C-alpha cells in the first residue's frame, strides 16, 4: 500500500523505515549522466557540510568533481573517491561507483527524531526536483532488475513534490 509519507506517524516511520537493525538503506537516482553528477555535486557543496576523500585519501571540505571524473575516465582500481554529505544529523555516504546512478548509504541508527526524517525527505525532494528524476530509498541488499525495477520495491519513492512510502505494515494489519 502506497501512502503519502507526511501521513505516517513518526513511531511507524522509525520502526518500519529506519529500524535500527544494523542495515544501511540506500538512496538512488537512476539513469544519471555526468551532467547530473555535476549538478548534484554543486548542490551538495553549496548546501550541506561535506567531507570528500579523494583517491589518495586526502580529505577536503568540498567534492572535487574533476577528481571523480579522473577516476571514472582512468577506471582506477587503487583508491576511489568517497563523500559524506551531512543532511542535518544524518550522514549520507556516496561512493561514486557508477556514472549512471547517484547512490547514497544511510545509517538508520542516526534517525533519532522526526526532524532527522524530515531533513532527509527535504534532501531527496530537492534532488528529485533539481535533476528532474525519481529518487528512491531501498533496503540494503535490494536488487536492481531489468527496466530499473527494484526487488523488493523501494521503501520510499520521491518524484518531485510527491513522496510516498510502500507501507507494507499497513497491509499486514488488515
mmCIF file of C-alpha atoms in Angstrom:
data_model
loop_
_atom_site.group_PDB
_atom_site.id
_atom_site.type_symbol
_atom_site.label_atom_id
_atom_site.label_comp_id
_atom_site.label_asym_id
_atom_site.label_seq_id
_atom_site.Cartn_x
_atom_site.Cartn_y
_atom_site.Cartn_z
ATOM 1 C CA UNK A 1 0.000 0.000 0.000
ATOM 2 C CA UNK A 2 1.478 3.327 -1.061
ATOM 3 C CA UNK A 3 0.804 6.238 1.262
ATOM 4 C CA UNK A 4 1.935 9.849 1.408
ATOM 5 C CA UNK A 5 4.909 9.893 3.776
ATOM 6 C CA UNK A 6 3.521 13.001 5.501
ATOM 7 C CA UNK A 7 0.538 10.920 6.689
ATOM 8 C CA UNK A 8 2.735 8.457 8.584
ATOM 9 C CA UNK A 9 3.224 8.626 12.325
ATOM 10 C CA UNK A 10 6.853 9.156 13.427
ATOM 11 C CA UNK A 11 6.733 5.965 15.516
ATOM 12 C CA UNK A 12 5.851 3.925 12.409
ATOM 13 C CA UNK A 13 8.477 5.729 10.322
ATOM 14 C CA UNK A 14 11.130 4.957 12.947
ATOM 15 C CA UNK A 15 10.023 1.340 13.390
ATOM 16 C CA UNK A 16 9.444 0.330 9.765
ATOM 17 C CA UNK A 17 11.555 2.680 7.628
ATOM 18 C CA UNK A 18 14.518 3.423 9.895
ATOM 19 C CA UNK A 19 14.562 0.294 12.010
ATOM 20 C CA UNK A 20 17.879 0.362 13.910
ATOM 21 C CA UNK A 21 18.688 -3.224 12.919
ATOM 22 C CA UNK A 22 22.167 -2.506 11.604
ATOM 23 C CA UNK A 23 21.200 -2.389 7.932
ATOM 24 C CA UNK A 24 22.293 0.502 5.733
ATOM 25 C CA UNK A 25 19.498 1.505 3.336
ATOM 26 C CA UNK A 26 20.482 3.109 0.049
ATOM 27 C CA UNK A 27 19.200 6.128 -1.824
ATOM 28 C CA UNK A 28 19.361 6.020 -5.618
ATOM 29 C CA UNK A 29 18.855 8.324 -8.552
ATOM 30 C CA UNK A 30 18.966 6.157 -11.676
ATOM 31 C CA UNK A 31 19.779 6.929 -15.307
ATOM 32 C CA UNK A 32 22.146 9.730 -14.369
ATOM 33 C CA UNK A 33 24.697 11.426 -16.581
ATOM 34 C CA UNK A 34 27.910 13.260 -15.808
ATOM 35 C CA UNK A 35 25.910 16.480 -16.046
ATOM 36 C CA UNK A 36 23.545 15.145 -13.349
ATOM 37 C CA UNK A 37 26.515 14.235 -11.146
ATOM 38 C CA UNK A 38 27.986 17.705 -11.612
ATOM 39 C CA UNK A 39 24.628 19.291 -10.724
ATOM 40 C CA UNK A 40 24.403 17.086 -7.615
ATOM 41 C CA UNK A 41 27.999 17.940 -6.661
ATOM 42 C CA UNK A 42 27.388 21.678 -6.974
ATOM 43 C CA UNK A 43 24.145 21.366 -4.970
ATOM 44 C CA UNK A 44 25.605 19.424 -2.043
ATOM 45 C CA UNK A 45 28.794 21.504 -1.981
ATOM 46 C CA UNK A 46 26.682 24.683 -1.726
ATOM 47 C CA UNK A 47 24.001 23.371 0.651
ATOM 48 C CA UNK A 48 25.470 20.820 3.068
ATOM 49 C CA UNK A 49 28.587 20.124 5.059
ATOM 50 C CA UNK A 50 30.692 17.691 3.033
ATOM 51 C CA UNK A 51 33.774 15.598 3.656
ATOM 52 C CA UNK A 52 35.347 14.360 0.423
ATOM 53 C CA UNK A 53 38.121 11.796 0.370
ATOM 54 C CA UNK A 54 39.912 11.669 -2.947
ATOM 55 C CA UNK A 55 41.623 8.616 -4.448
ATOM 56 C CA UNK A 56 44.713 9.440 -2.376
ATOM 57 C CA UNK A 57 42.654 9.523 0.854
ATOM 58 C CA UNK A 58 43.169 13.259 1.287
ATOM 59 C CA UNK A 59 40.170 14.952 2.943
ATOM 60 C CA UNK A 60 38.552 18.077 1.511
ATOM 61 C CA UNK A 61 35.562 20.201 2.541
ATOM 62 C CA UNK A 62 34.032 20.066 -0.948
ATOM 63 C CA UNK A 63 33.651 17.359 -3.558
ATOM 64 C CA UNK A 64 36.291 17.699 -6.263
ATOM 65 C CA UNK A 65 34.297 16.637 -9.303
ATOM 66 C CA UNK A 66 37.393 16.688 -11.530
ATOM 67 C CA UNK A 67 38.935 14.023 -9.259
ATOM 68 C CA UNK A 68 35.803 11.889 -9.627
ATOM 69 C CA UNK A 69 35.914 12.238 -13.417
ATOM 70 C CA UNK A 70 39.571 11.239 -13.417
ATOM 71 C CA UNK A 71 38.764 8.008 -11.558
ATOM 72 C CA UNK A 72 35.906 7.220 -13.932
ATOM 73 C CA UNK A 73 37.965 8.014 -17.043
ATOM 74 C CA UNK A 74 41.016 6.047 -15.943
ATOM 75 C CA UNK A 75 38.935 3.296 -14.325
ATOM 76 C CA UNK A 76 41.374 3.371 -11.446
ATOM 77 C CA UNK A 77 41.426 0.367 -9.162
ATOM 78 C CA UNK A 78 43.677 1.761 -6.434
ATOM 79 C CA UNK A 79 41.758 4.162 -4.261
ATOM 80 C CA UNK A 80 38.376 5.547 -5.080
ATOM 81 C CA UNK A 81 36.738 8.833 -4.105
ATOM 82 C CA UNK A 82 34.177 8.856 -1.328
ATOM 83 C CA UNK A 83 31.980 11.626 0.088
ATOM 84 C CA UNK A 84 29.988 12.076 3.264
ATOM 85 C CA UNK A 85 27.164 14.596 2.945
ATOM 86 C CA UNK A 86 25.716 15.734 6.268
ATOM 87 C CA UNK A 87 21.970 16.304 5.989
ATOM 88 C CA UNK A 88 21.386 17.688 9.467
ATOM 89 C CA UNK A 89 22.281 14.824 11.823
ATOM 90 C CA UNK A 90 22.181 12.244 9.021
ATOM 91 C CA UNK A 91 25.315 11.229 7.139
ATOM 92 C CA UNK A 92 24.715 10.181 3.520
ATOM 93 C CA UNK A 93 27.758 8.326 2.134
ATOM 94 C CA UNK A 94 28.350 8.398 -1.612
ATOM 95 C CA UNK A 95 30.879 6.132 -3.323
ATOM 96 C CA UNK A 96 30.836 7.374 -6.965
ATOM 97 C CA UNK A 97 30.729 3.756 -8.158
ATOM 98 C CA UNK A 98 28.898 4.317 -11.439
ATOM 99 C CA UNK A 99 28.125 7.248 -13.685
ATOM 100 C CA UNK A 100 24.559 6.084 -14.276
ATOM 101 C CA UNK A 101 23.390 6.081 -10.634
ATOM 102 C CA UNK A 102 23.857 8.533 -7.783
ATOM 103 C CA UNK A 103 23.917 6.363 -4.683
ATOM 104 C CA UNK A 104 23.865 7.150 -1.003
ATOM 105 C CA UNK A 105 24.107 4.910 2.066
ATOM 106 C CA UNK A 106 22.452 5.940 5.315
ATOM 107 C CA UNK A 107 22.677 4.507 8.813
ATOM 108 C CA UNK A 108 19.223 4.007 10.330
ATOM 109 C CA UNK A 109 20.662 4.359 13.836
ATOM 110 C CA UNK A 110 21.183 8.078 13.164
ATOM 111 C CA UNK A 111 17.424 8.723 12.931
ATOM 112 C CA UNK A 112 16.531 9.756 16.463
ATOM 113 C CA UNK A 113 13.728 12.259 15.878
ATOM 114 C CA UNK A 114 11.157 13.233 13.274
ATOM 115 C CA UNK A 115 13.302 16.178 12.121
ATOM 116 C CA UNK A 116 16.023 13.753 11.002
ATOM 117 C CA UNK A 117 13.481 12.051 8.718
ATOM 118 C CA UNK A 118 12.088 15.390 7.506
ATOM 119 C CA UNK A 119 15.593 16.610 6.669
ATOM 120 C CA UNK A 120 16.310 13.523 4.577
ATOM 121 C CA UNK A 121 12.947 13.887 2.793
ATOM 122 C CA UNK A 122 13.782 17.533 2.024
ATOM 123 C CA UNK A 123 17.176 16.484 0.614
ATOM 124 C CA UNK A 124 15.641 13.724 -1.548
ATOM 125 C CA UNK A 125 12.835 16.016 -2.748
ATOM 126 C CA UNK A 126 15.334 18.746 -3.658
ATOM 127 C CA UNK A 127 17.369 16.164 -5.554
ATOM 128 C CA UNK A 128 14.347 14.911 -7.481
ATOM 129 C CA UNK A 129 13.313 18.430 -8.491
ATOM 130 C CA UNK A 130 16.852 19.533 -9.341
ATOM 131 C CA UNK A 131 17.641 16.509 -11.515
ATOM 132 C CA UNK A 132 14.056 16.026 -12.763
ATOM 133 C CA UNK A 133 14.319 12.350 -11.837
ATOM 134 C CA UNK A 134 12.780 9.923 -9.391
ATOM 135 C CA UNK A 135 14.721 9.195 -6.187
ATOM 136 C CA UNK A 136 14.211 6.051 -4.126
ATOM 137 C CA UNK A 137 15.156 4.722 -0.706
ATOM 138 C CA UNK A 138 15.636 0.951 -0.729
ATOM 139 C CA UNK A 139 16.547 -1.642 1.858
ATOM 140 C CA UNK A 140 20.154 -2.802 1.967
ATOM 141 C CA UNK A 141 20.636 -5.703 -0.436
ATOM 142 C CA UNK A 142 17.782 -4.708 -2.751
ATOM 143 C CA UNK A 143 18.392 -5.920 -6.298
ATOM 144 C CA UNK A 144 18.084 -3.672 -9.328
ATOM 145 C CA UNK A 145 16.423 -5.670 -12.083
ATOM 146 C CA UNK A 146 15.542 -5.010 -15.719
ATOM 147 C CA UNK A 147 13.787 -1.756 -16.574
ATOM 148 C CA UNK A 148 15.008 -0.137 -13.339
ATOM 149 C CA UNK A 149 12.707 -2.190 -11.116
ATOM 150 C CA UNK A 150 13.797 -2.997 -7.588
ATOM 151 C CA UNK A 151 13.247 -6.251 -5.706
ATOM 152 C CA UNK A 152 11.909 -5.727 -3.129
ATOM 153 C CA UNK A 153 10.111 -2.487 -4.007
ATOM 154 C CA UNK A 154 11.575 0.779 -2.703
ATOM 155 C CA UNK A 155 10.624 1.808 0.826
ATOM 156 C CA UNK A 156 10.225 5.437 -0.249
ATOM 157 C CA UNK A 157 9.716 6.913 -3.722
ATOM 158 C CA UNK A 158 10.259 10.628 -4.352
ATOM 159 C CA UNK A 159 9.015 12.123 -7.604
ATOM 160 C CA UNK A 160 9.431 15.895 -7.404
ATOM 161 C CA UNK A 161 6.977 17.004 -4.661
ATOM 162 C CA UNK A 162 5.311 13.603 -4.323
ATOM 163 C CA UNK A 163 6.816 11.440 -1.572
ATOM 164 C CA UNK A 164 5.223 8.050 -0.932
ATOM 165 C CA UNK A 165 6.117 5.071 1.206
ATOM 166 C CA UNK A 166 5.402 1.450 0.421
ATOM 167 C CA UNK A 167 3.718 0.954 3.789
ATOM 168 C CA UNK A 168 3.679 -2.841 3.765
ATOM 169 C CA UNK A 169 2.985 -2.918 7.516
ATOM 170 C CA UNK A 170 -0.415 -1.275 6.924
ATOM 171 C CA UNK A 171 -1.371 -4.091 4.521
ATOM 172 C CA UNK A 172 -0.439 -6.660 7.164
ATOM 173 C CA UNK A 173 -2.722 -5.065 9.752
ATOM 174 C CA UNK A 174 -5.871 -5.546 7.659
#
